[in-house]
mmCIF file of C-alpha atoms and ligand atoms in Angstrom:
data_model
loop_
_atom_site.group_PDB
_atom_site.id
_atom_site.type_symbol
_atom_site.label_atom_id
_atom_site.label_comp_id
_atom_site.label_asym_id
_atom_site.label_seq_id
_atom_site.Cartn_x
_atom_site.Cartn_y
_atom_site.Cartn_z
ATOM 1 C CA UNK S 1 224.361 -1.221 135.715
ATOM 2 C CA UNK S 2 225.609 1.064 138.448
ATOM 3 C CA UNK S 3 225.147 4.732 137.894
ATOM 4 C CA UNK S 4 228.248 6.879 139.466
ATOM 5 C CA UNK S 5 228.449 10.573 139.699
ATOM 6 C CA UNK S 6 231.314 11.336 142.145
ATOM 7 C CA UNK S 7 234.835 10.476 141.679
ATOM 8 C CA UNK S 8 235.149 9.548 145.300
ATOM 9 C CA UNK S 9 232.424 7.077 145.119
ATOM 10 C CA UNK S 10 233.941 5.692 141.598
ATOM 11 C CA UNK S 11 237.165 5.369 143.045
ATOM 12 C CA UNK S 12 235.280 3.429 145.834
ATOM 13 C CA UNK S 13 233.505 1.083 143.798
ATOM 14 C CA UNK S 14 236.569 0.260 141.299
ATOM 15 C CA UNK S 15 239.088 -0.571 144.700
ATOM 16 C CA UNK S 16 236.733 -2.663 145.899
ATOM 17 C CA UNK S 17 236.315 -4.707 142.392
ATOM 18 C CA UNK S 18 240.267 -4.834 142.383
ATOM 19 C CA UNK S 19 240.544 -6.229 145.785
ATOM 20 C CA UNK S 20 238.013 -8.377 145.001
ATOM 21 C CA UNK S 21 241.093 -9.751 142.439
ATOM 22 C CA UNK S 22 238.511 -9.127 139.540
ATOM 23 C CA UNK S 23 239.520 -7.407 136.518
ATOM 24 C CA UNK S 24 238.443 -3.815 135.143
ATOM 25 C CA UNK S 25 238.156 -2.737 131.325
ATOM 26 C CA UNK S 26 237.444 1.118 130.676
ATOM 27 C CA UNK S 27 236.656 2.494 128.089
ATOM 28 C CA UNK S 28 236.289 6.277 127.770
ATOM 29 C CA UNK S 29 233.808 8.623 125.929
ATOM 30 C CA UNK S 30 232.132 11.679 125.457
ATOM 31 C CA UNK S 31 228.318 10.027 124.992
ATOM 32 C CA UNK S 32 226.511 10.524 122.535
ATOM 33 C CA UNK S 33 227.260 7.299 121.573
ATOM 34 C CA UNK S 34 227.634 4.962 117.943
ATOM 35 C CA UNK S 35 228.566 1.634 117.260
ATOM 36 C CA UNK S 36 232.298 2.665 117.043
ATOM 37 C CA UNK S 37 232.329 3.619 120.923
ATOM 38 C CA UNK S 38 229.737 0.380 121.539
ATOM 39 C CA UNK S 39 232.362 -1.612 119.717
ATOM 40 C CA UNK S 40 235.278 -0.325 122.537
ATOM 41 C CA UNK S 41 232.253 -1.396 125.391
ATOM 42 C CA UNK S 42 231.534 -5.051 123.693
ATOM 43 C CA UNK S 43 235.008 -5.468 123.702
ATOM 44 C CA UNK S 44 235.846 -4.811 127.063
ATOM 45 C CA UNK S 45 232.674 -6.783 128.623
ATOM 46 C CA UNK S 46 234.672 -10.011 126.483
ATOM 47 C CA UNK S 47 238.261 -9.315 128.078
ATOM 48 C CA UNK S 48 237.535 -8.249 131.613
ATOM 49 C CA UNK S 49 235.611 -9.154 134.679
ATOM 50 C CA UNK S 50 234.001 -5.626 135.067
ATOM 51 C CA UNK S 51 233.738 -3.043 132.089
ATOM 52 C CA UNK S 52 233.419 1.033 133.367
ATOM 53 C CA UNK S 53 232.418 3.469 130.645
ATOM 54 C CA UNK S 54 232.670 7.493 131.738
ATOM 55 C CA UNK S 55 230.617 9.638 130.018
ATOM 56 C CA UNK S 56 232.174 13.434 130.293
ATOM 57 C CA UNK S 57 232.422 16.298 127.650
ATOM 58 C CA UNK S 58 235.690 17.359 129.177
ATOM 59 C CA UNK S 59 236.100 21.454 128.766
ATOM 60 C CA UNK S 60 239.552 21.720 129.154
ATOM 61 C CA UNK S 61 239.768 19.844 125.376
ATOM 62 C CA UNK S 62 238.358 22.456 123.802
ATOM 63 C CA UNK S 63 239.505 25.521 122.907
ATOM 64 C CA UNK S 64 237.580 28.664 122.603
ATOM 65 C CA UNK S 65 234.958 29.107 119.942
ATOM 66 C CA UNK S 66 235.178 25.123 119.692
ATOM 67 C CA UNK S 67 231.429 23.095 119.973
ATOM 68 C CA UNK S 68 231.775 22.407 123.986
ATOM 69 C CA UNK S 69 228.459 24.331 124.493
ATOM 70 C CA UNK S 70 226.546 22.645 121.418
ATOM 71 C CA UNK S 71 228.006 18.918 121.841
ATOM 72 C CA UNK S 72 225.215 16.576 121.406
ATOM 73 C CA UNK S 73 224.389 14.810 125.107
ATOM 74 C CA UNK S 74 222.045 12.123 125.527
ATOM 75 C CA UNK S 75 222.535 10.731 128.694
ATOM 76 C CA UNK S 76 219.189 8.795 128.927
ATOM 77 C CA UNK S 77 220.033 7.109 125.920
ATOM 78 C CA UNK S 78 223.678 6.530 126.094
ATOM 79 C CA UNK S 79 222.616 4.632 129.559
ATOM 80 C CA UNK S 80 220.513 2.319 127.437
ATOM 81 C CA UNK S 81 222.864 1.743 125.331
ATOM 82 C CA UNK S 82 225.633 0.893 127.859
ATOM 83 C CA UNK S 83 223.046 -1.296 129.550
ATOM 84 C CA UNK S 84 222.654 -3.706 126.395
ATOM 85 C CA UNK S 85 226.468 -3.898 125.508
ATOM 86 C CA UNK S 86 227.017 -5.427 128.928
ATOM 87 C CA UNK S 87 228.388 -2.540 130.922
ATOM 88 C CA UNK S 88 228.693 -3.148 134.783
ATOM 89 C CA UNK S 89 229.362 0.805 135.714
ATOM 90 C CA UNK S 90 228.691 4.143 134.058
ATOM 91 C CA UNK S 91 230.785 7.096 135.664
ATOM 92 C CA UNK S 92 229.586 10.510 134.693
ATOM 93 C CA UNK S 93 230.835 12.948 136.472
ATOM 94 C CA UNK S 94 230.155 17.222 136.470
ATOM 95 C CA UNK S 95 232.552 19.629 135.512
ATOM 96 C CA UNK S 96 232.889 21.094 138.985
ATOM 97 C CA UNK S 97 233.860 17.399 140.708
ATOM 98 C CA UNK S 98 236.586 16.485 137.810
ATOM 99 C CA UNK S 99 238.000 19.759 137.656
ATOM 100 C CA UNK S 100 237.814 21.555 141.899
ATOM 101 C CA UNK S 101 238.833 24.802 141.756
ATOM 102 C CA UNK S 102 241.430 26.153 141.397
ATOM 103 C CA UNK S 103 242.758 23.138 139.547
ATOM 104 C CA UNK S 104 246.426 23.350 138.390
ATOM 105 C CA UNK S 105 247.864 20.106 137.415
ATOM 106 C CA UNK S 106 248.498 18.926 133.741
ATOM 107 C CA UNK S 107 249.913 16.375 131.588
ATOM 108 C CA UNK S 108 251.026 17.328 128.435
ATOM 109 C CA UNK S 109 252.750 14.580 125.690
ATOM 110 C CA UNK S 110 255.488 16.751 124.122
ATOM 111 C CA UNK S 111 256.222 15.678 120.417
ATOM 112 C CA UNK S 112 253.720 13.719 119.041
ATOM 113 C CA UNK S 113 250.724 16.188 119.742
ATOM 114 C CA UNK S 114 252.571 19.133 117.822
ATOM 115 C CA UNK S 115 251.346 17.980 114.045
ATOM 116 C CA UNK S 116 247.935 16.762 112.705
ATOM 117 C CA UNK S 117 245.228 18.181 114.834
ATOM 118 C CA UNK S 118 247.517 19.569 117.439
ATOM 119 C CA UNK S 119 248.812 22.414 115.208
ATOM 120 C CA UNK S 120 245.307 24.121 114.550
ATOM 121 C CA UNK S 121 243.866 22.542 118.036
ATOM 122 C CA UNK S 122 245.680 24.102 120.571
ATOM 123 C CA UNK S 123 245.753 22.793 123.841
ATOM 124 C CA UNK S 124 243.352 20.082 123.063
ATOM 125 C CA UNK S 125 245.403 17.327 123.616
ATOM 126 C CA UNK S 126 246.810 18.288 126.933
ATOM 127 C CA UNK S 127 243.432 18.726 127.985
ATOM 128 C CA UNK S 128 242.673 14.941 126.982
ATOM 129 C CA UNK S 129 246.051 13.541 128.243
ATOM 130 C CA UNK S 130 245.100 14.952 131.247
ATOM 131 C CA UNK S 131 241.438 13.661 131.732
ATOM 132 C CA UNK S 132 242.219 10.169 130.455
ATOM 133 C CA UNK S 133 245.075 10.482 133.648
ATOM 134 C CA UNK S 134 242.697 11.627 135.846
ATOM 135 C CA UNK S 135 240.188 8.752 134.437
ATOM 136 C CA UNK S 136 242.681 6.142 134.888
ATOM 137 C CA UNK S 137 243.478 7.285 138.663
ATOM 138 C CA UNK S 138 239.956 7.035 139.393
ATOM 139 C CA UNK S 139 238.848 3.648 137.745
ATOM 140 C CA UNK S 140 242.173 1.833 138.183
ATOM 141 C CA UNK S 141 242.053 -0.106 135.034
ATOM 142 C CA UNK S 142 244.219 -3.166 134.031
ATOM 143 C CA UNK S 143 243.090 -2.479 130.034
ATOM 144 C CA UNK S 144 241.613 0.561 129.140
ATOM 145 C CA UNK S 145 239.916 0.968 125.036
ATOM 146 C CA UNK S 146 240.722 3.492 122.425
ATOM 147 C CA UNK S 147 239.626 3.892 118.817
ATOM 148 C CA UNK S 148 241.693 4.518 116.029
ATOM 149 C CA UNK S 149 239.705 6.869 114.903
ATOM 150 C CA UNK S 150 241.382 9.106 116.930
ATOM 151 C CA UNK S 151 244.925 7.535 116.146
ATOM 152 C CA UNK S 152 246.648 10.868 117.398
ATOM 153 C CA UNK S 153 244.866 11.048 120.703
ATOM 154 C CA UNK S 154 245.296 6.862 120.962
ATOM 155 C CA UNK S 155 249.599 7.651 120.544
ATOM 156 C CA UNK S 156 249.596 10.511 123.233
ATOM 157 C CA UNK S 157 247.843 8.106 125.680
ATOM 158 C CA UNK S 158 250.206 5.226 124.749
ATOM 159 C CA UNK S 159 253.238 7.624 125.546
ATOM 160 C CA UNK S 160 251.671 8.685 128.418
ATOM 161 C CA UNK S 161 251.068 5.490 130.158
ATOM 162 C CA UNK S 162 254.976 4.521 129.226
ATOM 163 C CA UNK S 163 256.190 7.725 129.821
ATOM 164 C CA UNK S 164 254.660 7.802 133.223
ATOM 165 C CA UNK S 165 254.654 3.939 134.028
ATOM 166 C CA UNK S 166 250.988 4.022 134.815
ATOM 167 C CA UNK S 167 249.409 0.704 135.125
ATOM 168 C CA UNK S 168 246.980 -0.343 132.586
ATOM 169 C CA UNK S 169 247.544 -1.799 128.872
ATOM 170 C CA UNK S 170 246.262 0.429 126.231
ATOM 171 C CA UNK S 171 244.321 -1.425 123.527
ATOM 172 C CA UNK S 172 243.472 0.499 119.840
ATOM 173 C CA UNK S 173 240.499 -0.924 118.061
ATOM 174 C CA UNK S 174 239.896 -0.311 114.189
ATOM 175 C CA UNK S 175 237.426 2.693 113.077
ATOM 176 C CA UNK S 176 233.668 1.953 113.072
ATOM 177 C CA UNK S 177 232.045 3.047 109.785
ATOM 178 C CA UNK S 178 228.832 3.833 108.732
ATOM 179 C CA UNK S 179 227.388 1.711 105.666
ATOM 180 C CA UNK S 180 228.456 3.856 103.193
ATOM 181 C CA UNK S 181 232.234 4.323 104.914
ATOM 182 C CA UNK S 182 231.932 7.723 106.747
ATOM 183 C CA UNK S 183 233.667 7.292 109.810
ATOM 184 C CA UNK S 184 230.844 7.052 112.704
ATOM 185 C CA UNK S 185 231.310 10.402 115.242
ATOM 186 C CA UNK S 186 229.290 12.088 117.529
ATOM 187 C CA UNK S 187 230.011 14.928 115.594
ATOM 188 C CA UNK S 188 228.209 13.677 112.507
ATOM 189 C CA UNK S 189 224.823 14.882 113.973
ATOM 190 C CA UNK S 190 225.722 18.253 113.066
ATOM 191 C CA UNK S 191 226.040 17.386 109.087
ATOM 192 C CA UNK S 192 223.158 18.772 107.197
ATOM 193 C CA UNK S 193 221.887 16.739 104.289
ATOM 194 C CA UNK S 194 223.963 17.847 101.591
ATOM 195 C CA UNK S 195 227.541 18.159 103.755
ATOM 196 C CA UNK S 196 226.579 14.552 104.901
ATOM 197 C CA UNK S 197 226.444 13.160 101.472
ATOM 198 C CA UNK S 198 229.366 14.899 100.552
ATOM 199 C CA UNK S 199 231.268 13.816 103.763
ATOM 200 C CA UNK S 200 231.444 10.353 102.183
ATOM 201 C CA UNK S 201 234.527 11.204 100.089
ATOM 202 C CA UNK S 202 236.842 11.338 102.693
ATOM 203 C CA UNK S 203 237.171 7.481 103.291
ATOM 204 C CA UNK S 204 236.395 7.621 99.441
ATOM 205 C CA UNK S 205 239.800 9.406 99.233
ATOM 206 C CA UNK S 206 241.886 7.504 101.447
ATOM 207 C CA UNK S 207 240.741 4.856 100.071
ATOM 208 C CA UNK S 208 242.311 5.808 96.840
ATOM 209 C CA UNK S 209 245.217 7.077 98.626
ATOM 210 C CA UNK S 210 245.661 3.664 99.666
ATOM 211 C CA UNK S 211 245.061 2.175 96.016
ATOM 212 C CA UNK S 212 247.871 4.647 94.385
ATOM 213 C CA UNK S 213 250.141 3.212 96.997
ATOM 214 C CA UNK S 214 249.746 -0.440 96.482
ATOM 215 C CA UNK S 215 250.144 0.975 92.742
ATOM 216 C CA UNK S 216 253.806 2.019 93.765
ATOM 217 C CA UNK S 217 253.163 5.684 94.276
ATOM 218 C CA UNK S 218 255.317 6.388 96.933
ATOM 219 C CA UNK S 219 255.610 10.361 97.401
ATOM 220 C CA UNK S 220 253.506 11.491 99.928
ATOM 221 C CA UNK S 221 253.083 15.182 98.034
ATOM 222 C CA UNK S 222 251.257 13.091 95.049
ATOM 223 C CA UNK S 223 249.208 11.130 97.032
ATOM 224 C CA UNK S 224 248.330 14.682 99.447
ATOM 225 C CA UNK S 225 247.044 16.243 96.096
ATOM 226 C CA UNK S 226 245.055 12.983 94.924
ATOM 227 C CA UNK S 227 243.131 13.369 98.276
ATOM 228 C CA UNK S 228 242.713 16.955 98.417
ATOM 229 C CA UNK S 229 241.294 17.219 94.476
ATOM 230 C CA UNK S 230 239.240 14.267 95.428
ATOM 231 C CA UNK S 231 237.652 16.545 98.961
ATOM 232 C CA UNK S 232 237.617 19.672 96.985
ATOM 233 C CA UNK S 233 235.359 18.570 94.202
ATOM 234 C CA UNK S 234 232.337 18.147 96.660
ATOM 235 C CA UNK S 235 230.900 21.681 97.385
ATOM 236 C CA UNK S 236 230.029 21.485 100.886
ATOM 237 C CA UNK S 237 233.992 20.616 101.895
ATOM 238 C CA UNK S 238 234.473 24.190 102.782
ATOM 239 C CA UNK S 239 238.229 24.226 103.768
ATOM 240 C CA UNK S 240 240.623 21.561 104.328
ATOM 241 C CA UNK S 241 242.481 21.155 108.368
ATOM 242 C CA UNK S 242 245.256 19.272 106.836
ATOM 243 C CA UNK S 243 245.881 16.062 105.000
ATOM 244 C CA UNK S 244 249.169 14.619 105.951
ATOM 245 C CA UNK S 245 251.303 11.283 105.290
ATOM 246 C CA UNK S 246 253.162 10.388 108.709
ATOM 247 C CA UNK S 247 255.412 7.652 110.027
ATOM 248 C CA UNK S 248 252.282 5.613 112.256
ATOM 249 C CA UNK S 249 254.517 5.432 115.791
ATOM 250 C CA UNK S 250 256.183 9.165 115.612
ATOM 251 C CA UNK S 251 253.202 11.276 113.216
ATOM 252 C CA UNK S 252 256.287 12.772 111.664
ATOM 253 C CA UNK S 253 255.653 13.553 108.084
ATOM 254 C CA UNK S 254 257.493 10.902 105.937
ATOM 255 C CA UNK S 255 259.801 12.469 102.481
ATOM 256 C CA UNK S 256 258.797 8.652 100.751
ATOM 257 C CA UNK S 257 256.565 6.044 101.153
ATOM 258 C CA UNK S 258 258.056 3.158 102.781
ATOM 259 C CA UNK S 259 257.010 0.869 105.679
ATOM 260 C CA UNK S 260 254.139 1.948 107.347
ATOM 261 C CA UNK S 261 252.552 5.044 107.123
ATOM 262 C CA UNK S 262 249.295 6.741 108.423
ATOM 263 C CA UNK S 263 247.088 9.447 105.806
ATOM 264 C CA UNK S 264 245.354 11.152 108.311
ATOM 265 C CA UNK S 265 243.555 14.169 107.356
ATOM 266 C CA UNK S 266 241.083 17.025 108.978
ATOM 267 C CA UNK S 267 238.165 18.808 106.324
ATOM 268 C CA UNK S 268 235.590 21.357 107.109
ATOM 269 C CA UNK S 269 232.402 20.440 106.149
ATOM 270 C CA UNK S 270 229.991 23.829 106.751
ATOM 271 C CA UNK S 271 230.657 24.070 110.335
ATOM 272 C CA UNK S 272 231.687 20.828 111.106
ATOM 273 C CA UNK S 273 235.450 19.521 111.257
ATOM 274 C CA UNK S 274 235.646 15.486 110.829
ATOM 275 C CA UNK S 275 238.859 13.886 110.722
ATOM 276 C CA UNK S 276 239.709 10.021 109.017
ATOM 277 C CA UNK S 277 242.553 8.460 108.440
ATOM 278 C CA UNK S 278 243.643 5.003 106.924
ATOM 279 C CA UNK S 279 247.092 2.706 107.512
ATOM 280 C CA UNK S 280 249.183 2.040 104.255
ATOM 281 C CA UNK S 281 252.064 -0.141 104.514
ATOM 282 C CA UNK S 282 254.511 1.235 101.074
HETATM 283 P P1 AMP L 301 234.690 10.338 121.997
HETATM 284 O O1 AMP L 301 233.368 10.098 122.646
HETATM 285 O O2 AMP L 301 234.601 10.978 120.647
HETATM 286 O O3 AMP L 301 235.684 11.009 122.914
HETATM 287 O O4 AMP L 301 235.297 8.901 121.696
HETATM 288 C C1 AMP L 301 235.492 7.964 122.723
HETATM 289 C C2 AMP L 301 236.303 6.802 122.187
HETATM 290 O O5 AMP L 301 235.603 6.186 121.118
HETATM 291 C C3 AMP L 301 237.670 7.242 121.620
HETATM 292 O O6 AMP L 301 238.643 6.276 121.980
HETATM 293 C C4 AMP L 301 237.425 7.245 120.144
HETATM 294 O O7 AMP L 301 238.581 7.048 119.378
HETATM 295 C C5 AMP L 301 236.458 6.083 120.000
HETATM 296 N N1 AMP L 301 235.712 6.207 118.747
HETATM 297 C C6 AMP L 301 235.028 7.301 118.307
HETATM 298 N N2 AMP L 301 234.532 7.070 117.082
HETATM 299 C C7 AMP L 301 234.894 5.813 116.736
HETATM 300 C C8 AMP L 301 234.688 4.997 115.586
HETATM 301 N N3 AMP L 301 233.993 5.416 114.549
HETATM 302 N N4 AMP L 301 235.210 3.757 115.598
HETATM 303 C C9 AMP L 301 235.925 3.307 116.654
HETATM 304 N N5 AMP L 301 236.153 4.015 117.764
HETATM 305 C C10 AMP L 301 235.652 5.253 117.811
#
């Protein structure tokens, strides 16, 4: 598995496997890396000739007073990791070569990034539209992998590449849990003891969410309370982000249940923010 630190060289490398006529999956991360992101790599390594993985904690999606200087790295391990699910090339870049200064060009997705996690994450999501561009320029994929974990983030690409008519077919792959149904994330390392026990009721909620809804609950207000009593009884779920019901192609808040709808919701556990959600077809 090839190692690749400079965008030139990745840009290089990826040409030269497409004029080859070979194939390219990508799939793209911040490290530290689970089974959910592993499950994006596996994937890939079945549908394409050549799968490329980029490891970068991108600055520009975080805002300040967000974890960039505390998110967990591992390179060392992440590379044997990618080594066992197949991987043919890692890219993992610096700060300085992805973003040259002075560096002025952005892509922002109007619309869909304004609710959810956009409203109290400012800026985030232009920063990650504008990496996963910058990605895609660089390792010229024909499919590149995204997890629905991050269903938000997974829409603003898809609009992006239509929006923009970039090349490559954007696949979304169901959320990777942990035994006991929390949501694997890099961002579970934080969790001490107690907020990781309690963390557990989030997919507990949804899950009940869900259950009310096959019931024939259909207003979203009910079901928003049923979740949020559910969060609020563990201690360590220290303020909720936002639980919201919202049409699954426009993240517009629905007024009834019907069709398909996604129950997507942010909590503060301590000083960690997770976010879950769960499709419900009313
Ligand atoms: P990140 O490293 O957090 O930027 O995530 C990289 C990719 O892995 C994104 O497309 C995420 O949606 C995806 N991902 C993260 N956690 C999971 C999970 N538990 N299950 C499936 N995909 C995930």
């Amino acid at each position: 598995m090839k190692v690749i630190r400079s965008p030139k060289e990745m840009q290089g490398y990826c040409g030269s496997v497409k004029r080859a006529g070979r194939t390219i999956g990508f799939v793209p991360t911040m490290g530290c890396l689970h089974d959910g992101h592993i499950s994006l790599v596996r994937r890939s390594v079945n549908e394409n000739d050549v799968t490329v993985v980029s490891i970068f904690v991108n600055p520009t999606q975080f805002s300040q007073g967000e974890d960039f200087g505390r998110y967990p790295r591992d390179f060392r391990r992440d590379e044997v990791l990618l080594k066992k699910a197949g991987a043919d090339a890692v890219f993992y870049p610096t700060s300085r070569r992805m973003y040259p200064r002075p560096f002025g060009t952005y892509v922002n997705v109007n619309g869909l990034t304004d609710g959810l996690c956009g409203k109290t994450r400012r800026g985030h999501f232009k920063g990650v539209t504008t990496i996963v561009a910058k990605l895609f320029n660089i390792t010229k994929p024909d499919v590149s992998y995204f997890g629905q974990k991050d269903a938000q983030q997974a829409l603003a690409i898809k609009k992006m590449v239509e929006d923009l008519n970039m090349d490559v077919r954007v696949k979304v792959l169901p959320i990777v849990r942990e035994p006991d149904g929390l949501a694997m994330s890099s961002r579970n390392a934080y969790l001490r003891e107690n907020e990781r026990l309690d963390a557990v009721i989030l997919y507990k909620s949804l899950k009940e969410a869900k259950r009310l809804v096959g019931r024939g609950r259909r207003d979203p207000s009910g079901i928003r309370a049923a979740i949020k009593e559910m969060i609020l009884s563990k201690k360590s779920a220290t303020k909720v982000d936002y639980i919201e019901v919202v049409d699954s192609t426009t993240l517009k808040p629905v007024k009834r249940i019907k069709g398909t709808v996604l129950i997507a919701l942010a909590v503060w556990f301590g000083k960690t923010r997770l976010i879950d959600n769960i499709i419900v077809k009313g």
